[in-house]
Amino acid sequence: MRIRVVNPNTTTSMTRTVGAAASAVAGPGTIVEAVNPTMGPASIESHYEEALAVPGLLEQIAIGESDGVDAYIVACFGDPGLDAARELATGPVIGIAEAGFHAAAMLGRRFGVVTTLGRTVGRAHELADRYGFAPLVTEIRACEVPVLELDDPASGARALVVEECRAVIAGGADAVVLGCAGMADFCSEVSRAIGAPVVDGVSAATVLAESLVRLGLSTGKHGEYASPPRKQFTGLLQDFGAVA
Ligand code: 5HY
């Protein structure tokens, strides 16, 4: 099977990070392809950047459909464009927040989240609510390291994430979800440091996508996620009318 991991921002080093995380857990029969748009924000840390990342994400989904991809992962913790991607895709489309929450919910009574900037905490709460996990979430904390500084040793990101994850466990959570695709390569180190389960949404989404494909399951296309109606688009988006 072919799973396409779409990093919706345009930073190729993050695309390599999420591709490596997905490939590390994918089964022998799974081909993992990590991609990112050529247009859009270098990172997604605001509603504005999230909105402007969606056209590039959808372009990658459309390309995946013509390539015969079996499932997709939206590798950004805001799960940007997830619903629109499901309208374009045949196979399952899984967001890393969605996957992380589902996995963490099976590891204990309650879980917490550690994300990047405090301004993205509200979005994470909104997603937990949408996916039905709000009653299980103890808290959502921010390490206050910008996405693009996570892999800069000078940022002290790893130590800060450990500190915030330790606080989440001290606060009564049984597990922690990492709130950024760029933290995917922190997961094992942080879990060892705090002595508690830490979930990386990229890895969780990969194994969930594989399982759904293996079960022969795909996105339901008879209702809300049916292909969008064909329509004229103009200006910068003029080519998106042909995508649907
Ligand atoms: C992510 N932003 O996973 C989110 C993290 C965040 O560019 N990739 C990004 O801060 O919401």
PDB file of N, CA and C in Angstrom, residues 170-233:
ATOM      1  N   ALA A 170       2.492  15.239  35.980  1.00  0.00           N
ATOM      2  CA  ALA A 170       2.332  15.637  37.396  1.00  0.00           C
ATOM      3  C   ALA A 170       0.923  16.175  37.642  1.00  0.00           C
ATOM      4  N   GLY A 171       0.326  16.699  36.579  1.00  0.00           N
ATOM      5  CA  GLY A 171      -1.026  17.258  36.693  1.00  0.00           C
ATOM      6  C   GLY A 171      -2.127  16.218  36.630  1.00  0.00           C
ATOM      7  N   GLY A 172      -1.749  14.954  36.525  1.00  0.00           N
ATOM      8  CA  GLY A 172      -2.768  13.903  36.582  1.00  0.00           C
ATOM      9  C   GLY A 172      -3.024  13.173  35.283  1.00  0.00           C
ATOM     10  N   ALA A 173      -2.324  13.531  34.216  1.00  0.00           N
ATOM     11  CA  ALA A 173      -2.528  12.818  32.943  1.00  0.00           C
ATOM     12  C   ALA A 173      -1.781  11.488  32.973  1.00  0.00           C
ATOM     13  N   ASP A 174      -2.319  10.521  32.212  1.00  0.00           N
ATOM     14  CA  ASP A 174      -1.652   9.214  32.103  1.00  0.00           C
ATOM     15  C   ASP A 174      -0.713   9.164  30.897  1.00  0.00           C
ATOM     16  N   ALA A 175      -0.918  10.078  29.969  1.00  0.00           N
ATOM     17  CA  ALA A 175      -0.116  10.096  28.740  1.00  0.00           C
ATOM     18  C   ALA A 175      -0.079  11.525  28.202  1.00  0.00           C
ATOM     19  N   VAL A 176       0.850  11.746  27.276  1.00  0.00           N
ATOM     20  CA  VAL A 176       1.003  13.064  26.669  1.00  0.00           C
ATOM     21  C   VAL A 176       1.012  12.920  25.146  1.00  0.00           C
ATOM     22  N   VAL A 177       0.344  13.828  24.472  1.00  0.00           N
ATOM     23  CA  VAL A 177       0.386  13.891  23.010  1.00  0.00           C
ATOM     24  C   VAL A 177       1.279  15.071  22.613  1.00  0.00           C
ATOM     25  N   LEU A 178       2.222  14.831  21.713  1.00  0.00           N
ATOM     26  CA  LEU A 178       3.082  15.917  21.232  1.00  0.00           C
ATOM     27  C   LEU A 178       2.322  16.728  20.190  1.00  0.00           C
ATOM     28  N   GLY A 179       2.255  18.025  20.397  1.00  0.00           N
ATOM     29  CA  GLY A 179       1.386  18.866  19.582  1.00  0.00           C
ATOM     30  C   GLY A 179       2.035  19.517  18.392  1.00  0.00           C
ATOM     31  N   CYS A 180       2.985  18.830  17.773  1.00  0.00           N
ATOM     32  CA  CYS A 180       3.602  19.381  16.556  1.00  0.00           C
ATOM     33  C   CYS A 180       4.283  18.264  15.790  1.00  0.00           C
ATOM     34  N   ALA A 181       4.086  18.273  14.475  1.00  0.00           N
ATOM     35  CA  ALA A 181       4.742  17.261  13.636  1.00  0.00           C
ATOM     36  C   ALA A 181       6.257  17.349  13.775  1.00  0.00           C
ATOM     37  N   GLY A 182       6.737  18.550  14.038  1.00  0.00           N
ATOM     38  CA  GLY A 182       8.184  18.748  14.160  1.00  0.00           C
ATOM     39  C   GLY A 182       8.774  18.143  15.410  1.00  0.00           C
ATOM     40  N   MET A 183       7.920  17.665  16.327  1.00  0.00           N
ATOM     41  CA  MET A 183       8.398  17.001  17.545  1.00  0.00           C
ATOM     42  C   MET A 183       8.449  15.478  17.355  1.00  0.00           C
ATOM     43  N   ALA A 184       8.127  15.004  16.160  1.00  0.00           N
ATOM     44  CA  ALA A 184       8.031  13.548  15.947  1.00  0.00           C
ATOM     45  C   ALA A 184       9.304  12.832  16.370  1.00  0.00           C
ATOM     46  N   ASP A 185      10.461  13.459  16.146  1.00  0.00           N
ATOM     47  CA  ASP A 185      11.712  12.778  16.496  1.00  0.00           C
ATOM     48  C   ASP A 185      12.118  13.013  17.950  1.00  0.00           C
ATOM     49  N   PHE A 186      11.229  13.678  18.721  1.00  0.00           N
ATOM     50  CA  PHE A 186      11.503  13.861  20.160  1.00  0.00           C
ATOM     51  C   PHE A 186      10.909  12.695  20.964  1.00  0.00           C
ATOM     52  N   CYS A 187       9.962  11.990  20.377  1.00  0.00           N
ATOM     53  CA  CYS A 187       9.023  11.166  21.133  1.00  0.00           C
ATOM     54  C   CYS A 187       9.685  10.174  22.089  1.00  0.00           C
ATOM     55  N   SER A 188      10.560   9.321  21.575  1.00  0.00           N
ATOM     56  CA  SER A 188      11.156   8.274  22.428  1.00  0.00           C
ATOM     57  C   SER A 188      11.968   8.887  23.563  1.00  0.00           C
ATOM     58  N   GLU A 189      12.744   9.910  23.221  1.00  0.00           N
ATOM     59  CA  GLU A 189      13.608  10.564  24.239  1.00  0.00           C
ATOM     60  C   GLU A 189      12.760  11.161  25.347  1.00  0.00           C
ATOM     61  N   VAL A 190      11.657  11.816  24.966  1.00  0.00           N
ATOM     62  CA  VAL A 190      10.808  12.469  25.984  1.00  0.00           C
ATOM     63  C   VAL A 190      10.131  11.413  26.850  1.00  0.00           C
ATOM     64  N   SER A 191       9.662  10.330  26.211  1.00  0.00           N
ATOM     65  CA  SER A 191       8.979   9.280  26.971  1.00  0.00           C
ATOM     66  C   SER A 191       9.923   8.649  27.994  1.00  0.00           C
ATOM     67  N   ARG A 192      11.159   8.401  27.566  1.00  0.00           N
ATOM     68  CA  ARG A 192      12.150   7.824  28.508  1.00  0.00           C
ATOM     69  C   ARG A 192      12.421   8.799  29.651  1.00  0.00           C
ATOM     70  N   ALA A 193      12.489  10.083  29.331  1.00  0.00           N
ATOM     71  CA  ALA A 193      12.846  11.094  30.340  1.00  0.00           C
ATOM     72  C   ALA A 193      11.761  11.232  31.403  1.00  0.00           C
ATOM     73  N   ILE A 194      10.494  11.108  30.984  1.00  0.00           N
ATOM     74  CA  ILE A 194       9.415  11.351  31.961  1.00  0.00           C
ATOM     75  C   ILE A 194       8.833  10.047  32.514  1.00  0.00           C
ATOM     76  N   GLY A 195       9.214   8.925  31.899  1.00  0.00           N
ATOM     77  CA  GLY A 195       8.699   7.635  32.397  1.00  0.00           C
ATOM     78  C   GLY A 195       7.208   7.478  32.209  1.00  0.00           C
ATOM     79  N   ALA A 196       6.712   8.003  31.096  1.00  0.00           N
ATOM     80  CA  ALA A 196       5.265   7.892  30.825  1.00  0.00           C
ATOM     81  C   ALA A 196       5.081   7.827  29.305  1.00  0.00           C
ATOM     82  N   PRO A 197       3.937   7.317  28.844  1.00  0.00           N
ATOM     83  CA  PRO A 197       3.709   7.224  27.398  1.00  0.00           C
ATOM     84  C   PRO A 197       3.587   8.607  26.758  1.00  0.00           C
ATOM     85  N   VAL A 198       4.331   8.788  25.666  1.00  0.00           N
ATOM     86  CA  VAL A 198       4.265  10.026  24.878  1.00  0.00           C
ATOM     87  C   VAL A 198       3.899   9.636  23.451  1.00  0.00           C
ATOM     88  N   VAL A 199       2.855  10.251  22.920  1.00  0.00           N
ATOM     89  CA  VAL A 199       2.334   9.875  21.600  1.00  0.00           C
ATOM     90  C   VAL A 199       2.746  10.901  20.553  1.00  0.00           C
ATOM     91  N   ASP A 200       3.347  10.410  19.490  1.00  0.00           N
ATOM     92  CA  ASP A 200       3.626  11.250  18.307  1.00  0.00           C
ATOM     93  C   ASP A 200       2.506  11.007  17.307  1.00  0.00           C
ATOM     94  N   GLY A 201       1.807  12.044  16.932  1.00  0.00           N
ATOM     95  CA  GLY A 201       0.667  11.910  16.032  1.00  0.00           C
ATOM     96  C   GLY A 201       1.008  11.375  14.662  1.00  0.00           C
ATOM     97  N   VAL A 202       2.234  11.626  14.188  1.00  0.00           N
ATOM     98  CA  VAL A 202       2.621  11.129  12.862  1.00  0.00           C
ATOM     99  C   VAL A 202       2.684   9.603  12.874  1.00  0.00           C
ATOM    100  N   SER A 203       3.333   9.066  13.901  1.00  0.00           N
ATOM    101  CA  SER A 203       3.444   7.595  13.998  1.00  0.00           C
ATOM    102  C   SER A 203       2.074   6.968  14.211  1.00  0.00           C
ATOM    103  N   ALA A 204       1.277   7.600  15.090  1.00  0.00           N
ATOM    104  CA  ALA A 204      -0.055   7.059  15.373  1.00  0.00           C
ATOM    105  C   ALA A 204      -0.915   7.074  14.114  1.00  0.00           C
ATOM    106  N   ALA A 205      -0.819   8.174  13.359  1.00  0.00           N
ATOM    107  CA  ALA A 205      -1.626   8.276  12.131  1.00  0.00           C
ATOM    108  C   ALA A 205      -1.191   7.239  11.104  1.00  0.00           C
ATOM    109  N   THR A 206       0.098   6.957  11.066  1.00  0.00           N
ATOM    110  CA  THR A 206       0.613   5.995  10.087  1.00  0.00           C
ATOM    111  C   THR A 206       0.045   4.607  10.324  1.00  0.00           C
ATOM    112  N   VAL A 207       0.099   4.161  11.582  1.00  0.00           N
ATOM    113  CA  VAL A 207      -0.386   2.800  11.858  1.00  0.00           C
ATOM    114  C   VAL A 207      -1.914   2.735  11.759  1.00  0.00           C
ATOM    115  N   LEU A 208      -2.581   3.836  12.077  1.00  0.00           N
ATOM    116  CA  LEU A 208      -4.049   3.862  11.927  1.00  0.00           C
ATOM    117  C   LEU A 208      -4.432   3.824  10.450  1.00  0.00           C
ATOM    118  N   ALA A 209      -3.725   4.579   9.640  1.00  0.00           N
ATOM    119  CA  ALA A 209      -4.006   4.589   8.197  1.00  0.00           C
ATOM    120  C   ALA A 209      -3.779   3.197   7.606  1.00  0.00           C
ATOM    121  N   GLU A 210      -2.652   2.591   7.988  1.00  0.00           N
ATOM    122  CA  GLU A 210      -2.373   1.226   7.507  1.00  0.00           C
ATOM    123  C   GLU A 210      -3.502   0.273   7.888  1.00  0.00           C
ATOM    124  N   SER A 211      -3.943   0.367   9.140  1.00  0.00           N
ATOM    125  CA  SER A 211      -4.988  -0.548   9.622  1.00  0.00           C
ATOM    126  C   SER A 211      -6.284  -0.363   8.842  1.00  0.00           C
ATOM    127  N   LEU A 212      -6.645   0.878   8.601  1.00  0.00           N
ATOM    128  CA  LEU A 212      -7.901   1.132   7.878  1.00  0.00           C
ATOM    129  C   LEU A 212      -7.819   0.581   6.459  1.00  0.00           C
ATOM    130  N   VAL A 213      -6.678   0.814   5.803  1.00  0.00           N
ATOM    131  CA  VAL A 213      -6.507   0.300   4.437  1.00  0.00           C
ATOM    132  C   VAL A 213      -6.531  -1.225   4.449  1.00  0.00           C
ATOM    133  N   ARG A 214      -5.877  -1.811   5.453  1.00  0.00           N
ATOM    134  CA  ARG A 214      -5.833  -3.279   5.549  1.00  0.00           C
ATOM    135  C   ARG A 214      -7.224  -3.856   5.772  1.00  0.00           C
ATOM    136  N   LEU A 215      -8.086  -3.087   6.442  1.00  0.00           N
ATOM    137  CA  LEU A 215      -9.475  -3.531   6.669  1.00  0.00           C
ATOM    138  C   LEU A 215     -10.346  -3.280   5.447  1.00  0.00           C
ATOM    139  N   GLY A 216      -9.748  -2.690   4.420  1.00  0.00           N
ATOM    140  CA  GLY A 216     -10.516  -2.411   3.201  1.00  0.00           C
ATOM    141  C   GLY A 216     -11.438  -1.221   3.357  1.00  0.00           C
ATOM    142  N   LEU A 217     -11.117  -0.332   4.306  1.00  0.00           N
ATOM    143  CA  LEU A 217     -11.994   0.810   4.595  1.00  0.00           C
ATOM    144  C   LEU A 217     -11.507   2.080   3.901  1.00  0.00           C
ATOM    145  N   SER A 218     -12.443   2.904   3.520  1.00  0.00           N
ATOM    146  CA  SER A 218     -12.107   4.165   2.824  1.00  0.00           C
ATOM    147  C   SER A 218     -13.066   5.250   3.292  1.00  0.00           C
ATOM    148  N   THR A 219     -12.838   6.473   2.842  1.00  0.00           N
ATOM    149  CA  THR A 219     -13.698   7.586   3.254  1.00  0.00           C
ATOM    150  C   THR A 219     -15.100   7.409   2.672  1.00  0.00           C
ATOM    151  N   GLY A 220     -16.112   7.637   3.470  1.00  0.00           N
ATOM    152  CA  GLY A 220     -17.497   7.536   3.005  1.00  0.00           C
ATOM    153  C   GLY A 220     -17.819   8.671   2.040  1.00  0.00           C
ATOM    154  N   LYS A 221     -18.271   8.320   0.840  1.00  0.00           N
ATOM    155  CA  LYS A 221     -18.429   9.332  -0.216  1.00  0.00           C
ATOM    156  C   LYS A 221     -19.893   9.611  -0.557  1.00  0.00           C
ATOM    157  N   HIS A 222     -20.827   9.157   0.256  1.00  0.00           N
ATOM    158  CA  HIS A 222     -22.240   9.357  -0.085  1.00  0.00           C
ATOM    159  C   HIS A 222     -22.846  10.570   0.582  1.00  0.00           C
ATOM    160  N   GLY A 223     -22.147  11.232   1.435  1.00  0.00           N
ATOM    161  CA  GLY A 223     -22.736  12.370   2.165  1.00  0.00           C
ATOM    162  C   GLY A 223     -21.788  13.553   2.174  1.00  0.00           C
ATOM    163  N   GLU A 224     -21.440  13.976   3.352  1.00  0.00           N
ATOM    164  CA  GLU A 224     -20.638  15.198   3.542  1.00  0.00           C
ATOM    165  C   GLU A 224     -19.310  15.151   2.811  1.00  0.00           C
ATOM    166  N   TYR A 225     -18.729  13.959   2.682  1.00  0.00           N
ATOM    167  CA  TYR A 225     -17.393  13.871   2.067  1.00  0.00           C
ATOM    168  C   TYR A 225     -17.464  13.402   0.614  1.00  0.00           C
ATOM    169  N   ALA A 226     -18.621  13.535  -0.007  1.00  0.00           N
ATOM    170  CA  ALA A 226     -18.705  13.288  -1.459  1.00  0.00           C
ATOM    171  C   ALA A 226     -17.803  14.288  -2.179  1.00  0.00           C
ATOM    172  N   SER A 227     -17.374  13.936  -3.391  1.00  0.00           N
ATOM    173  CA  SER A 227     -16.535  14.874  -4.156  1.00  0.00           C
ATOM    174  C   SER A 227     -17.235  16.223  -4.252  1.00  0.00           C
ATOM    175  N   PRO A 228     -16.493  17.323  -4.133  1.00  0.00           N
ATOM    176  CA  PRO A 228     -17.128  18.639  -4.192  1.00  0.00           C
ATOM    177  C   PRO A 228     -17.719  18.899  -5.580  1.00  0.00           C
ATOM    178  N   PRO A 229     -18.785  19.705  -5.653  1.00  0.00           N
ATOM    179  CA  PRO A 229     -19.378  19.994  -6.962  1.00  0.00           C
ATOM    180  C   PRO A 229     -18.374  20.742  -7.848  1.00  0.00           C
ATOM    181  N   ARG A 230     -18.393  20.467  -9.140  1.00  0.00           N
ATOM    182  CA  ARG A 230     -17.475  21.192 -10.030  1.00  0.00           C
ATOM    183  C   ARG A 230     -17.917  22.642 -10.138  1.00  0.00           C
ATOM    184  N   LYS A 231     -16.986  23.548 -10.127  1.00  0.00           N
ATOM    185  CA  LYS A 231     -17.316  24.984 -10.041  1.00  0.00           C
ATOM    186  C   LYS A 231     -16.185  25.791 -10.668  1.00  0.00           C
ATOM    187  N   GLN A 232     -16.513  26.977 -11.128  1.00  0.00           N
ATOM    188  CA  GLN A 232     -15.456  27.847 -11.667  1.00  0.00           C
ATOM    189  C   GLN A 232     -14.686  28.514 -10.534  1.00  0.00           C
ATOM    190  N   PHE A 233     -13.371  28.491 -10.623  1.00  0.00           N
ATOM    191  CA  PHE A 233     -12.503  29.219  -9.703  1.00  0.00           C
ATOM    192  C   PHE A 233     -11.739  30.251 -10.521  1.00  0.00           C
TER     193      PHE A 233
END
